[in-house]
Short mmCIF file of C-alpha atoms in Angstrom, two decimals:
data_model
loop_
_atom_site.label_atom_id
_atom_site.label_comp_id
_atom_site.label_asym_id
_atom_site.label_seq_id
_atom_site.Cartn_x
_atom_site.Cartn_y
_atom_site.Cartn_z
CA UNK A 1 0.00 0.00 0.00
CA UNK A 2 1.36 3.50 -0.79
CA UNK A 3 2.85 5.28 2.21
CA UNK A 4 0.55 8.25 1.62
CA UNK A 5 -2.62 6.14 1.67
CA UNK A 6 -5.51 7.67 3.58
CA UNK A 7 -6.32 6.50 7.12
CA UNK A 8 -9.56 4.99 5.77
CA UNK A 9 -7.66 3.01 3.11
CA UNK A 10 -5.15 1.81 5.69
CA UNK A 11 -8.02 0.77 7.95
CA UNK A 12 -9.69 -1.22 5.17
CA UNK A 13 -6.41 -2.92 4.36
CA UNK A 14 -5.91 -3.78 8.03
CA UNK A 15 -9.38 -5.31 8.29
CA UNK A 16 -8.86 -7.36 5.12
CA UNK A 17 -5.54 -8.63 6.45
CA UNK A 18 -7.07 -9.61 9.79
CA UNK A 19 -9.92 -11.35 8.00
CA UNK A 20 -7.43 -13.45 6.02
CA UNK A 21 -5.62 -14.31 9.26
CA UNK A 22 -8.88 -15.32 10.96
CA UNK A 23 -9.90 -17.60 8.10
CA UNK A 24 -6.48 -19.21 7.80
CA UNK A 25 -6.13 -19.64 11.57
CA UNK A 26 -9.59 -21.16 12.01
CA UNK A 27 -8.94 -23.65 9.23
CA UNK A 28 -5.49 -24.69 10.46
CA UNK A 29 -6.37 -24.77 14.18
CA UNK A 30 -9.42 -26.90 13.36
CA UNK A 31 -7.40 -29.31 11.24
CA UNK A 32 -4.27 -29.61 13.39
CA UNK A 33 -5.43 -28.58 16.86
CA UNK A 34 -3.77 -25.85 18.91
CA UNK A 35 -0.56 -27.77 19.56
CA UNK A 36 -0.19 -29.01 15.99
CA UNK A 37 -0.82 -25.65 14.31
CA UNK A 38 2.22 -23.48 13.62
CA UNK A 39 2.19 -19.70 13.35
CA UNK A 40 4.32 -19.73 10.19
CA UNK A 41 1.77 -22.07 8.54
CA UNK A 42 -1.05 -19.68 9.42
CA UNK A 43 0.92 -16.66 8.18
CA UNK A 44 1.73 -18.41 4.90
CA UNK A 45 -1.93 -19.39 4.40
CA UNK A 46 -2.97 -15.78 5.10
CA UNK A 47 -0.31 -14.51 2.67
CA UNK A 48 1.44 -12.32 5.22
CA UNK A 49 4.71 -12.44 7.13
CA UNK A 50 4.77 -13.86 10.64
CA UNK A 51 5.74 -10.51 12.18
CA UNK A 52 2.53 -8.92 10.90
CA UNK A 53 0.48 -11.71 12.48
CA UNK A 54 2.18 -11.05 15.82
CA UNK A 55 1.55 -7.32 15.34
CA UNK A 56 -2.20 -7.88 15.09
CA UNK A 57 -2.66 -10.72 17.59
CA UNK A 58 0.33 -10.77 19.91
CA UNK A 59 0.84 -14.51 20.25
CA UNK A 60 -0.40 -17.89 19.11
CA UNK A 61 -2.49 -18.16 22.30
CA UNK A 62 -4.06 -14.74 21.71
CA UNK A 63 -4.85 -15.68 18.11
CA UNK A 64 -6.50 -18.94 19.17
CA UNK A 65 -8.56 -17.06 21.76
CA UNK A 66 -9.67 -14.56 19.12
CA UNK A 67 -10.64 -17.39 16.76
CA UNK A 68 -12.71 -19.04 19.51
CA UNK A 69 -14.43 -15.75 20.36
CA UNK A 70 -15.30 -15.20 16.72
CA UNK A 71 -16.60 -18.78 16.42
CA UNK A 72 -18.89 -18.36 19.43
CA UNK A 73 -20.08 -14.96 18.20
CA UNK A 74 -21.06 -16.50 14.87
CA UNK A 75 -23.25 -19.26 16.28
CA UNK A 76 -24.79 -17.11 19.00
CA UNK A 77 -25.61 -14.20 16.67
CA UNK A 78 -27.33 -16.54 14.22
CA UNK A 79 -29.13 -18.25 17.08
CA UNK A 80 -30.34 -14.88 18.41
CA UNK A 81 -31.81 -14.08 14.98
CA UNK A 82 -34.16 -17.09 15.15
CA UNK A 83 -37.82 -16.12 15.45
CA UNK A 84 -38.67 -18.07 18.59
CA UNK A 85 -41.12 -15.74 20.32
CA UNK A 86 -43.96 -16.66 17.97
CA UNK A 87 -43.57 -20.37 18.76
CA UNK A 88 -44.76 -22.31 21.77
CA UNK A 89 -41.76 -22.99 23.99
CA UNK A 90 -41.56 -26.73 23.25
CA UNK A 91 -41.61 -26.01 19.51
CA UNK A 92 -39.02 -23.26 19.95
CA UNK A 93 -36.71 -25.72 21.71
CA UNK A 94 -37.03 -28.15 18.80
CA UNK A 95 -36.21 -25.31 16.44
CA UNK A 96 -33.04 -24.74 18.49
CA UNK A 97 -32.21 -28.43 18.12
CA UNK A 98 -32.50 -28.20 14.35
CA UNK A 99 -30.59 -24.92 14.17
CA UNK A 100 -27.72 -26.31 16.24
CA UNK A 101 -27.51 -29.46 14.12
CA UNK A 102 -27.54 -27.61 10.82
CA UNK A 103 -25.01 -25.09 12.12
CA UNK A 104 -22.64 -27.94 13.02
CA UNK A 105 -23.06 -29.41 9.55
CA UNK A 106 -22.42 -26.08 7.83
CA UNK A 107 -19.51 -25.18 10.12
CA UNK A 108 -17.54 -28.37 10.87
CA UNK A 109 -14.51 -26.34 11.99
CA UNK A 110 -16.56 -25.03 14.92
CA UNK A 111 -16.85 -28.39 16.66
CA UNK A 112 -13.23 -29.21 15.85
CA UNK A 113 -12.10 -25.96 17.48
CA UNK A 114 -14.16 -26.73 20.58
CA UNK A 115 -12.73 -30.24 20.69
CA UNK A 116 -9.21 -28.80 20.61
CA UNK A 117 -10.01 -26.32 23.37
CA UNK A 118 -11.51 -29.07 25.52
CA UNK A 119 -8.25 -30.99 25.22
CA UNK A 120 -6.58 -27.86 26.63
CA UNK A 121 -9.10 -27.80 29.51
CA UNK A 122 -10.66 -24.54 28.22
CA UNK A 123 -7.44 -22.65 28.90
CA UNK A 124 -8.24 -19.89 26.44
CA UNK A 125 -11.95 -19.56 27.17
CA UNK A 126 -11.32 -19.19 30.90
CA UNK A 127 -9.43 -15.98 30.22
CA UNK A 128 -11.89 -14.56 27.70
CA UNK A 129 -14.38 -12.03 29.08
CA UNK A 130 -15.80 -11.60 25.60
CA UNK A 131 -16.75 -15.26 25.29
CA UNK A 132 -18.41 -15.16 28.70
CA UNK A 133 -20.48 -12.16 27.62
CA UNK A 134 -21.46 -13.81 24.32
CA UNK A 135 -22.59 -16.98 26.05
CA UNK A 136 -24.27 -15.05 28.87
CA UNK A 137 -26.70 -13.68 26.28
CA UNK A 138 -27.32 -17.21 25.02
CA UNK A 139 -28.00 -18.46 28.55
CA UNK A 140 -30.38 -15.56 29.20
CA UNK A 141 -32.30 -16.41 26.02
CA UNK A 142 -32.62 -20.05 27.12
CA UNK A 143 -33.78 -19.06 30.62
CA UNK A 144 -36.43 -16.79 29.12
CA UNK A 145 -37.60 -19.63 26.90
CA UNK A 146 -37.86 -22.07 29.78
CA UNK A 147 -39.75 -19.56 31.91
CA UNK A 148 -42.25 -19.05 29.10
CA UNK A 149 -42.63 -22.80 28.67
CA UNK A 150 -43.50 -23.22 32.34
CA UNK A 151 -46.17 -20.52 32.07
CA UNK A 152 -47.57 -22.17 28.95
CA UNK A 153 -47.29 -25.61 30.57
CA UNK A 154 -45.72 -26.81 27.32
CA UNK A 155 -42.54 -28.13 28.98
CA UNK A 156 -41.72 -29.88 32.25
CA UNK A 157 -41.16 -27.53 35.17
CA UNK A 158 -37.85 -29.00 36.33
CA UNK A 159 -35.93 -28.34 33.11
CA UNK A 160 -32.48 -26.89 33.74
CA UNK A 161 -30.82 -24.49 31.28
CA UNK A 162 -27.44 -26.20 31.50
CA UNK A 163 -28.82 -29.71 31.03
CA UNK A 164 -30.99 -28.58 28.13
CA UNK A 165 -28.06 -27.03 26.29
CA UNK A 166 -25.72 -29.91 27.06
CA UNK A 167 -28.27 -32.41 25.75
CA UNK A 168 -28.87 -30.48 22.54
CA UNK A 169 -25.14 -30.05 21.90
CA UNK A 170 -24.15 -33.59 22.90
CA UNK A 171 -26.69 -35.35 20.68
CA UNK A 172 -25.15 -33.72 17.61
CA UNK A 173 -21.55 -33.19 18.72
CA UNK A 174 -20.85 -36.81 19.63
CA UNK A 175 -22.36 -38.14 16.41
CA UNK A 176 -20.36 -35.81 14.15
CA UNK A 177 -17.05 -36.09 16.01
CA UNK A 178 -17.27 -39.90 15.95
CA UNK A 179 -19.06 -40.55 12.67
CA UNK A 180 -16.03 -42.11 10.95
CA UNK A 181 -15.42 -44.72 13.63
CA UNK A 182 -19.15 -45.31 14.06
CA UNK A 183 -19.52 -45.74 10.29
CA UNK A 184 -16.90 -48.47 10.44
CA UNK A 185 -18.49 -50.17 13.45
CA UNK A 186 -22.01 -50.16 11.99
CA UNK A 187 -20.89 -50.62 8.36
CA UNK A 188 -22.85 -47.67 7.02
CA UNK A 189 -22.10 -44.09 6.04
CA UNK A 190 -23.22 -41.92 8.96
CA UNK A 191 -22.27 -38.84 6.93
CA UNK A 192 -24.73 -39.51 4.09
CA UNK A 193 -27.62 -37.11 3.61
CA UNK A 194 -30.12 -39.82 4.51
CA UNK A 195 -28.36 -40.70 7.76
CA UNK A 196 -27.87 -37.05 8.75
CA UNK A 197 -31.58 -36.33 8.30
CA UNK A 198 -32.43 -39.49 10.23
CA UNK A 199 -30.15 -38.37 13.05
CA UNK A 200 -31.89 -34.98 13.21
CA UNK A 201 -35.26 -36.73 13.51
CA UNK A 202 -33.92 -38.87 16.37
CA UNK A 203 -32.50 -35.82 18.13
CA UNK A 204 -35.77 -33.91 17.91
CA UNK A 205 -37.78 -36.91 19.08
CA UNK A 206 -35.39 -37.49 22.00
CA UNK A 207 -35.56 -33.86 23.16
CA UNK A 208 -39.34 -33.65 22.60
CA UNK A 209 -39.95 -36.68 24.82
CA UNK A 210 -37.55 -35.41 27.50
CA UNK A 211 -39.05 -31.91 27.80
CA UNK A 212 -42.66 -33.06 27.73
CA UNK A 213 -44.58 -32.08 30.94
#
């Protein structure tokens, strides 16, 4: 970029560079895990020098934290845009089940990143105030939904926000993270369109029966 470029042009260039870094880092961290990913690999994939990456993100740990924050912001912002208020609470919960499943399918790197962070005992998330704020909004939305369901008498009264979210996530997360070994065990392709749709139906039926009053 010319040295006399305007501040606005420099800002746009900076944002484009950081976007390339984010995309490259998310892809490589998801594929290789935190320990296996190397900063020079990420810099090369982003078409920048390693010093510029450190300039924007400080360290490999800081970059991984930023990638996790961005990943959580993506799923939570799309989740918040769902039109749940017009649905009865039990139906809204099933819509969350379907949204979560389809988000996992469309964003396989998301669950791989979370798997890597779990292996690190959530080291990066524990130090991220931003991630806590993002997920606090998600938890508040779920609490509001459960409170409405109790008033409507459309869900059981003893439902717990944490258990609800863990169940929804686990039913999809386990299947997708283990589909290759499970495909070998059961001698069928668990990643086929037919099997993925069948799994969604099972997940919705499982949650529907569990939340029923």
